[in-house]
Short mmCIF file of C-alpha atoms and ligand atoms in Angstrom, two decimals:
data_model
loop_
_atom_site.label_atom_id
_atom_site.label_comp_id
_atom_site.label_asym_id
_atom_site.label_seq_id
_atom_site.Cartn_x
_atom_site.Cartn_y
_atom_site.Cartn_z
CA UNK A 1099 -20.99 -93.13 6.37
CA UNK A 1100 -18.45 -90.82 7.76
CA UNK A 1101 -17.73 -90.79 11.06
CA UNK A 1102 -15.45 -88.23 12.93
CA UNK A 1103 -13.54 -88.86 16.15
CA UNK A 1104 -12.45 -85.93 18.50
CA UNK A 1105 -9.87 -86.99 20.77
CA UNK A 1106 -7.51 -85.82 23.58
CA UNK A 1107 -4.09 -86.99 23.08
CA UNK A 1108 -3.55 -90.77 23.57
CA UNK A 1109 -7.25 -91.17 24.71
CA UNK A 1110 -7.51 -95.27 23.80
CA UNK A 1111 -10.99 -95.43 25.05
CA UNK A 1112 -11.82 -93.32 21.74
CA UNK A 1113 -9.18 -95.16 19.72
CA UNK A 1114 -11.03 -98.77 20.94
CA UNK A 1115 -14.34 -97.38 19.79
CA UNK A 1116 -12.95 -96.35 16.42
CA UNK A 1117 -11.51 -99.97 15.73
CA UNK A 1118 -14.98 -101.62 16.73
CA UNK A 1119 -16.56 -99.50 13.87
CA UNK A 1120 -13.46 -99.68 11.45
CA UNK A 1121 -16.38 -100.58 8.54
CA UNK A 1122 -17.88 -97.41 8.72
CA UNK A 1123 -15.55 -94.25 7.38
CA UNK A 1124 -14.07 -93.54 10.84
CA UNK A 1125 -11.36 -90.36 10.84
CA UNK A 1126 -9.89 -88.74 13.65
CA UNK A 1127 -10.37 -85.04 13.46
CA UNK A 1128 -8.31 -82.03 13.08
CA UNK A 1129 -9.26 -78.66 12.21
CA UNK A 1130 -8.00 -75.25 10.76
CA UNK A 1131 -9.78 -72.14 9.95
CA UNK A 1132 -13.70 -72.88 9.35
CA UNK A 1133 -15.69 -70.76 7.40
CA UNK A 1134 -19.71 -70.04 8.03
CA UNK A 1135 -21.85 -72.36 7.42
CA UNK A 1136 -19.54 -74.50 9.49
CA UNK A 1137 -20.15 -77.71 7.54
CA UNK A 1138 -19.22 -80.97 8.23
CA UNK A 1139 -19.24 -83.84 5.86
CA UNK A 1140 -19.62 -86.12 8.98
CA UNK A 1141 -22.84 -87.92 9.86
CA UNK A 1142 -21.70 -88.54 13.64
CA UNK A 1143 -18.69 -86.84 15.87
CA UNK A 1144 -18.02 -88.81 18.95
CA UNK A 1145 -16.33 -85.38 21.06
CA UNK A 1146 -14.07 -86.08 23.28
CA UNK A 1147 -11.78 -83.18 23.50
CA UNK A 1148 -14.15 -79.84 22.54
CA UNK A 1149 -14.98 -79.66 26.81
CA UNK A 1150 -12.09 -77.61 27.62
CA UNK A 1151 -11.08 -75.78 23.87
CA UNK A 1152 -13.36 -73.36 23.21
CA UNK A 1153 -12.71 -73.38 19.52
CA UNK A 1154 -13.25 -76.55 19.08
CA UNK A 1155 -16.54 -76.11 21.32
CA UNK A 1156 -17.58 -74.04 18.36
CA UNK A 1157 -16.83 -75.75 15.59
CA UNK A 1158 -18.79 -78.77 17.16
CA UNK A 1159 -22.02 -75.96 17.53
CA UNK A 1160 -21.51 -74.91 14.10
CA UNK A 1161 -21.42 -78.16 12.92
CA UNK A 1162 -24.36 -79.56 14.50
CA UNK A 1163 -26.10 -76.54 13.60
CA UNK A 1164 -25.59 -77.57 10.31
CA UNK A 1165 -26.13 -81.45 10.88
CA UNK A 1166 -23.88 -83.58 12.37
CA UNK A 1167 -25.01 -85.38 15.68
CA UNK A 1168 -22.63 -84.54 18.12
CA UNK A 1169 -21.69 -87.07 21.19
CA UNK A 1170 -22.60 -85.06 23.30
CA UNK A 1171 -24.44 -82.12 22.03
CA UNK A 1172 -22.38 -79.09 22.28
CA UNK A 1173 -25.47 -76.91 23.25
CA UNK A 1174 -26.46 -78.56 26.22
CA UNK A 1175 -23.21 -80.09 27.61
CA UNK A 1176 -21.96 -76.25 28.13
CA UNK A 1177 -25.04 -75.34 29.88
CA UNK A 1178 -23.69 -77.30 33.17
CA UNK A 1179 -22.45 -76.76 35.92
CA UNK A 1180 -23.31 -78.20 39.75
CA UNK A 1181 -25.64 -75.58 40.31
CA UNK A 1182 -27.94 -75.88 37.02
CA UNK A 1183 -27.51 -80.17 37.50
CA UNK A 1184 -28.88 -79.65 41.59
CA UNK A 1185 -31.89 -77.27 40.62
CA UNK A 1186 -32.79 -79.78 37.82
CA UNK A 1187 -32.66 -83.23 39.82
CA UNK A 1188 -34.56 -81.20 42.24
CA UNK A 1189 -37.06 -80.88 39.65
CA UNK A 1190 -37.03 -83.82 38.61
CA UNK A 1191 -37.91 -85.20 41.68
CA UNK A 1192 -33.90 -86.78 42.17
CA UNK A 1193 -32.51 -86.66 45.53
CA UNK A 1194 -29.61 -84.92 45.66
CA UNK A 1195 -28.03 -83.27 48.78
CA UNK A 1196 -28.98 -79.87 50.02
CA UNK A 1197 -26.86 -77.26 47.80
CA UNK A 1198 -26.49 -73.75 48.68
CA UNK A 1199 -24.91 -71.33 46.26
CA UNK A 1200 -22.96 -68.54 47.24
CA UNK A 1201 -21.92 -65.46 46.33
CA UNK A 1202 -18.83 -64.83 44.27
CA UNK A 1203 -17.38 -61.35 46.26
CA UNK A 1204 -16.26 -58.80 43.50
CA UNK A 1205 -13.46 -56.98 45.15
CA UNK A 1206 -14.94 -53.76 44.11
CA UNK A 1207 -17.44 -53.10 46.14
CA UNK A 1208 -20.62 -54.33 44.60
CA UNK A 1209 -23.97 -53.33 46.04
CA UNK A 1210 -25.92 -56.14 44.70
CA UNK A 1211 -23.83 -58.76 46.20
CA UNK A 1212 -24.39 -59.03 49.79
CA UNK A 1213 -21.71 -61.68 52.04
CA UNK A 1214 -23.74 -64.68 52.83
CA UNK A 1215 -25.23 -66.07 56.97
CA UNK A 1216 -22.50 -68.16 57.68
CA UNK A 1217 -24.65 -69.31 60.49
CA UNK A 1218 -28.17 -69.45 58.48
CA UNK A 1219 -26.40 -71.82 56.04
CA UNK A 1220 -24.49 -74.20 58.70
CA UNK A 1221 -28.20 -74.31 60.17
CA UNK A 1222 -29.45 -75.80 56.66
CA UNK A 1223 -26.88 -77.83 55.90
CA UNK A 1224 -25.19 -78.77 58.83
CA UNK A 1225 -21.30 -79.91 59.83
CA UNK A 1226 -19.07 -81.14 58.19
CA UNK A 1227 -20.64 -79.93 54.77
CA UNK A 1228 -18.35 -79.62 51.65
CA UNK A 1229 -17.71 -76.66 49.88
CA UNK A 1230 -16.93 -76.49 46.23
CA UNK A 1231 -16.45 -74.91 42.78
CA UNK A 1232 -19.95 -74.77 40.84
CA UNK A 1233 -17.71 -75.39 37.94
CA UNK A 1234 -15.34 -77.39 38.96
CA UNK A 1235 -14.03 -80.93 37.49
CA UNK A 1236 -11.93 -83.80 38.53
CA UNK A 1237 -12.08 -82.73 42.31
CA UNK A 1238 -10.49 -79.74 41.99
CA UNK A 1239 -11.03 -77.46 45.08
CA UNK A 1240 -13.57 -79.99 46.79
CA UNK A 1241 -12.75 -79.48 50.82
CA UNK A 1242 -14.90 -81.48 53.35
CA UNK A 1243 -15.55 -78.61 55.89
CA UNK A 1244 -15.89 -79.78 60.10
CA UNK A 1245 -15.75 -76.46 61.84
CA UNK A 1246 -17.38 -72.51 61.07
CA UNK A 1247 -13.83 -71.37 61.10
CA UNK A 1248 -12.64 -73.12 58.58
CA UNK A 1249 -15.82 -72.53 56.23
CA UNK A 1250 -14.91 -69.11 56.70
CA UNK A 1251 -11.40 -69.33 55.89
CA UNK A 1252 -11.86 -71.13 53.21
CA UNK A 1253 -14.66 -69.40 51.72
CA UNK A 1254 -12.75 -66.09 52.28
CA UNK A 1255 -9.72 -67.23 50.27
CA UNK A 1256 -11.83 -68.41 47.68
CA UNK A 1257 -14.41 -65.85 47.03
CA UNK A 1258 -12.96 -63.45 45.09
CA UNK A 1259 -12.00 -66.21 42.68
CA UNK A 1260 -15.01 -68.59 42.16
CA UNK A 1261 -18.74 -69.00 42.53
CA UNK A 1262 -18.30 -71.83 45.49
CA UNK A 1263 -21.17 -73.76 46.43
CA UNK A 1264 -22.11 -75.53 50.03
CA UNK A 1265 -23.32 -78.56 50.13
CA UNK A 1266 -24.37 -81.21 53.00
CA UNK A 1267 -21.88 -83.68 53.23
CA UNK A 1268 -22.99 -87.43 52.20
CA UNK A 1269 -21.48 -90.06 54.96
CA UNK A 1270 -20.91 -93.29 51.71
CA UNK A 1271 -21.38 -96.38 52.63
CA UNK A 1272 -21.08 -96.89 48.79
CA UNK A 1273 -20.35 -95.29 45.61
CA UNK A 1274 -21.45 -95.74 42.20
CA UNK A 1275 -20.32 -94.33 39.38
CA UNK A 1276 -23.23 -94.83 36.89
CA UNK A 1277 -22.20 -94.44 32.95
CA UNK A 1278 -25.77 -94.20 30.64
CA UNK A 1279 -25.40 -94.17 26.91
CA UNK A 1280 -27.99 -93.19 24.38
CA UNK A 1281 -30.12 -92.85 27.56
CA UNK A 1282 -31.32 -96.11 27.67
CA UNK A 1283 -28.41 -98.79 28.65
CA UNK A 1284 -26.53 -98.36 31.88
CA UNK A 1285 -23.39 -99.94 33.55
CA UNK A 1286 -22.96 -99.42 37.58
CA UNK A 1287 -19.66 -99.79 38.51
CA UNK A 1288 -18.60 -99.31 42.28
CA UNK A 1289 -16.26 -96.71 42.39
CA UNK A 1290 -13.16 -95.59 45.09
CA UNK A 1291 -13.33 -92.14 44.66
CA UNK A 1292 -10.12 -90.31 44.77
CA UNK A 1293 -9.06 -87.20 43.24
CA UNK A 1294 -7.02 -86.57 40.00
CA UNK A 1295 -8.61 -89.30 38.78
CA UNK A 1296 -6.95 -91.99 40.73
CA UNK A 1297 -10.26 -93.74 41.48
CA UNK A 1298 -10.50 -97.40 41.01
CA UNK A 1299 -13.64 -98.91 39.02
CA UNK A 1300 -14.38 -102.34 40.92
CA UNK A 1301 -16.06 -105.50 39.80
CA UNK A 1302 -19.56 -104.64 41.04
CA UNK A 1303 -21.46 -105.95 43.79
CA UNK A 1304 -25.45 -104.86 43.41
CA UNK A 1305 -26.42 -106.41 46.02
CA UNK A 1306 -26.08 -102.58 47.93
CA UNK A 1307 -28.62 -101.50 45.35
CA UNK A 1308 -31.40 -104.47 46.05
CA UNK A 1309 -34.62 -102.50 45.71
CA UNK A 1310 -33.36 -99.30 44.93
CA UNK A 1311 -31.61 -100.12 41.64
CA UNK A 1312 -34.64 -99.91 39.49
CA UNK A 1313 -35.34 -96.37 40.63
CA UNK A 1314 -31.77 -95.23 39.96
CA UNK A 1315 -31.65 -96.46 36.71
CA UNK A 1316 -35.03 -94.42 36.05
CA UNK A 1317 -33.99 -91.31 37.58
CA UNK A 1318 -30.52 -91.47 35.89
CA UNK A 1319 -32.14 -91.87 32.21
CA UNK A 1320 -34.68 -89.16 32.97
CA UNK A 1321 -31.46 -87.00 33.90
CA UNK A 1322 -29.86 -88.00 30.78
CA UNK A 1323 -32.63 -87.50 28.38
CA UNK A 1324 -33.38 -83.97 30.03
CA UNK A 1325 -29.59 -83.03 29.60
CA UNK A 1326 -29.43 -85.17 26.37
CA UNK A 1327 -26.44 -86.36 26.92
CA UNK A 1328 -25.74 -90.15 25.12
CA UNK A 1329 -22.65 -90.50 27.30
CA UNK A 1330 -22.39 -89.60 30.83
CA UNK A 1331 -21.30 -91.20 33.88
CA UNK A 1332 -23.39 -90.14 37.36
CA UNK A 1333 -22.06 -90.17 40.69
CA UNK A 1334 -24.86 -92.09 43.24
CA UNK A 1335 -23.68 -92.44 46.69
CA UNK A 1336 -25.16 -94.75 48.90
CA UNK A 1337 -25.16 -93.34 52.53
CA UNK A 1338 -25.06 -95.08 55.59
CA UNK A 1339 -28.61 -95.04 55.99
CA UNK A 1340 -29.10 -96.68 52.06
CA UNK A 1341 -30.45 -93.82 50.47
CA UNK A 1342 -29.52 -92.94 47.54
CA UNK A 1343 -27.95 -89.09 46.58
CA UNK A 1344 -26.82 -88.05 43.06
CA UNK A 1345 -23.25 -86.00 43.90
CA UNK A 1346 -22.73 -85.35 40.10
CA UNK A 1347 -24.84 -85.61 37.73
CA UNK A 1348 -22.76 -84.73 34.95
CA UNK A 1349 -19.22 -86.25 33.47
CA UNK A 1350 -19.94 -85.96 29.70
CA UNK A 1351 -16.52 -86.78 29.33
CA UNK A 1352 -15.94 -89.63 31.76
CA UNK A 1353 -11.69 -90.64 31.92
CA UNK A 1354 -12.53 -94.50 30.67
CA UNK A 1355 -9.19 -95.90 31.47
CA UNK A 1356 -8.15 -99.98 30.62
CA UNK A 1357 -6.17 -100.28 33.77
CA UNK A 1358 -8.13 -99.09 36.31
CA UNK A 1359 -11.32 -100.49 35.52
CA UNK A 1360 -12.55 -104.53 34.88
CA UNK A 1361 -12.10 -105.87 31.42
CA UNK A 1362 -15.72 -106.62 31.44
CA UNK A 1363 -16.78 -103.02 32.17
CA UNK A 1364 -14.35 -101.31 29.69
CA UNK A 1365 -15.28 -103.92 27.01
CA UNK A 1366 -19.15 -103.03 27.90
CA UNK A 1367 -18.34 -99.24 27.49
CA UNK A 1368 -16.48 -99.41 24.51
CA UNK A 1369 -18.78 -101.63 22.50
CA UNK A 1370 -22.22 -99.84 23.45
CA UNK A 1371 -20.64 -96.20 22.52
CA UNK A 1372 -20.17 -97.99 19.62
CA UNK A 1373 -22.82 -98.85 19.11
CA UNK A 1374 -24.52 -95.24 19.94
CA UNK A 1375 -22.36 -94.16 17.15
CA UNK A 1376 -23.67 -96.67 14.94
CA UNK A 1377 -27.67 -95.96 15.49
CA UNK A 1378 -26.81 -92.30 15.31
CA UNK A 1379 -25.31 -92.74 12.13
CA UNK A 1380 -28.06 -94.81 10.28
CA UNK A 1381 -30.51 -92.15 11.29
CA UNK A 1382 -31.95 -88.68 10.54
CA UNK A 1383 -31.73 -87.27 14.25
CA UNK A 1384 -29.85 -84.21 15.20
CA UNK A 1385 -28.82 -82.76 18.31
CA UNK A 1386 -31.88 -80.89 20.31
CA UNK A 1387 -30.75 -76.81 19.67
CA UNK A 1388 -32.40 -73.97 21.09
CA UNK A 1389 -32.45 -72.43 18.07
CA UNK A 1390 -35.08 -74.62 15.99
CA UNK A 1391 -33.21 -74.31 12.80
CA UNK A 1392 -31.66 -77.82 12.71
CA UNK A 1393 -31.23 -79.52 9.51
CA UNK A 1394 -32.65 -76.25 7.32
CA UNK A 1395 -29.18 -75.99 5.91
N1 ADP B 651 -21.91 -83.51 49.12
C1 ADP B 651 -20.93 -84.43 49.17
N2 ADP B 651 -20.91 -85.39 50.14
C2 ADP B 651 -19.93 -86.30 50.20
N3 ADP B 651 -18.90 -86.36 49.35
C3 ADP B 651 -18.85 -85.44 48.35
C4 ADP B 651 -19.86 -84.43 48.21
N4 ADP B 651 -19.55 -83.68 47.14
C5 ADP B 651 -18.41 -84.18 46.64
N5 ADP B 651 -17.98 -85.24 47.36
C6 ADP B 651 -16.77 -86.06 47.10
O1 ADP B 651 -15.87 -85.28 46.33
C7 ADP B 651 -15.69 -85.87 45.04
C8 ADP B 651 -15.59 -84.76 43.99
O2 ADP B 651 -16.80 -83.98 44.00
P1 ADP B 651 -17.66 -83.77 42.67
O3 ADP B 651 -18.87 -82.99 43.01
O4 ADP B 651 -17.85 -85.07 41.98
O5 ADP B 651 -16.70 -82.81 41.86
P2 ADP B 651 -15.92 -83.03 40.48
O6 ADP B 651 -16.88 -82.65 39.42
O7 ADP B 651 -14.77 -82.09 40.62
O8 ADP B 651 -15.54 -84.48 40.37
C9 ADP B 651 -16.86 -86.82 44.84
O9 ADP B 651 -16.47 -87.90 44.00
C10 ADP B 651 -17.12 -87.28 46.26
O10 ADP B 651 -16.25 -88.34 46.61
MG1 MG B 652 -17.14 -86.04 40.28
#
């Protein structure tokens, strides 16, 4: 059974997983020119680069349109972004802190676009609130706002650039970051947030979670299997208060790093992705498309 393996350079979280399923037909992947029907000969890609190379993003779509399972599937996964994630954990019943979006300012003048109540929204969401890219990844551009005046700055400077969103700001007293794979078996590890990914993975104490755990771990697979995602690590912080908020939903990519997490945790990770792979492999499914032509080819 052949199994492909997308990688960013010197990824060894994807080079570990490979070696625990060295008995199936495991290849990393690289790829030219590709040709319609983009077919693949592999039953299973594990993707861990296509997030941020658009060809490749398309070459993983063409080849799940044509039957591979992709880890995760390309279809969903680009649909994301902070602003899609917030609207569904609000439907799905997830708390999540209050999000506004706002306006990205064309510098021609656009009459559709109007500049948003500064006040109105500082009324709903209160200071300090945090204002941020709704596209934005490993902390990049997050700001933890305390006065109007520097919302406005800040928004001013940014909003010819980016769709930024507000957002109440979460006091933590803790932080989990939450990895589910194949939507079903989860690992919390308290996490020391920091940006650039310079966060520390801890051993983790659960005792913070007594009586709430069991409804995390439901809401986080009901995320998951809405998204379909089989790899993703949440973000639940714990406020000061003890309840629960899901700050991001959505790492389909998540930096798994040897040193800066415990042996146990990176030993769990890498041997139930493997796993994943391995059910994926020995079965008929395909990625969810909203195309319904799956497996016609
Ligand atoms: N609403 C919030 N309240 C408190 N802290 C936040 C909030 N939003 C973001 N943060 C902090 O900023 C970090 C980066 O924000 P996040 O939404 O996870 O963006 P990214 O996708 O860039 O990682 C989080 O790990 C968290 O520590
Ligand atoms: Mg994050």
């Amino acid at each position: 059974m052949k199994v492909g393996i997308l990688e960013e350079r010197d990824d060894s979280f994807a080079r570990d997983v490979a070696s625990s399923i060295s008995d199936l037909d495991v290849h990393f992947i690289r790829l030219g020119e590709l040709p319609v029907p983009g077919k693949s000969d592999f039953k299973v890609i594990l993707d861990r680069q296509s997030f941020n190379r658009p060809f490749l993003r398309e070459a993983m779509k063409a080849f799940s349109l044509n039957g591979t399972y992709v880890i995760n599937n390309p279809f969903t996964s680009q649909l994301f972004n902070k602003n899609v994630d917030m609207n569904i954990c609000q439907s799905l019943g997830i708390p999540h802190p209050k999000t506004i979006i706002l306006p990205m300012m064309e510098e021609v003048e656009d009459h559709s676009v109007t500049e948003p109540d500064i006040d109105s929204i500082l009324r709903q969401i209160d200071l300090p609130c945090v204002l941020k890219p709704y596209d934005g990844y490993a902390w990049e551009n997050v700001y933890v706002v305390t006065t109007k005046s520097e919302f406005r700055n800040l928004y001013d400077s940014l909003k010819f650039r980016r769709v930024m969103l507000a957002q109440q700001y979460i006091e933590r007293k803790h932080y989990y970051r939450v990895f589910c794979v194949n939507k079903e078996k989860m690992l919390f590890s308290e996490h020391v947030p920091k940006p650039l990914c310079q966060g520390a993975y801890l051993e983790s104490d659960l005792k913070p979670l007594e009586g709430i755990i069991d409804r995390l771990r439901e809401w986080s697979i009901k995320l998951n299997t809405e998204l379909d995602l089989d790899l993703n690590a949440l973000e639940w912080c714990i406020d000061t208060d003890g309840n629960p908020f899901l700050i991001d939903a959505f790492n389909e990519v998540p930096e798994v790093l040897k040193h800066n997490m415990p042996e146990s945790q990176y030993s769990w990770l890498v041997s139930k992705v493997s796993e994943c792979i391995r059910e994926k492999a020995g079965k008929e499914e395909i990625n969810r498309n909203p195309f319904n032509t799956s497996g016609r080819t």
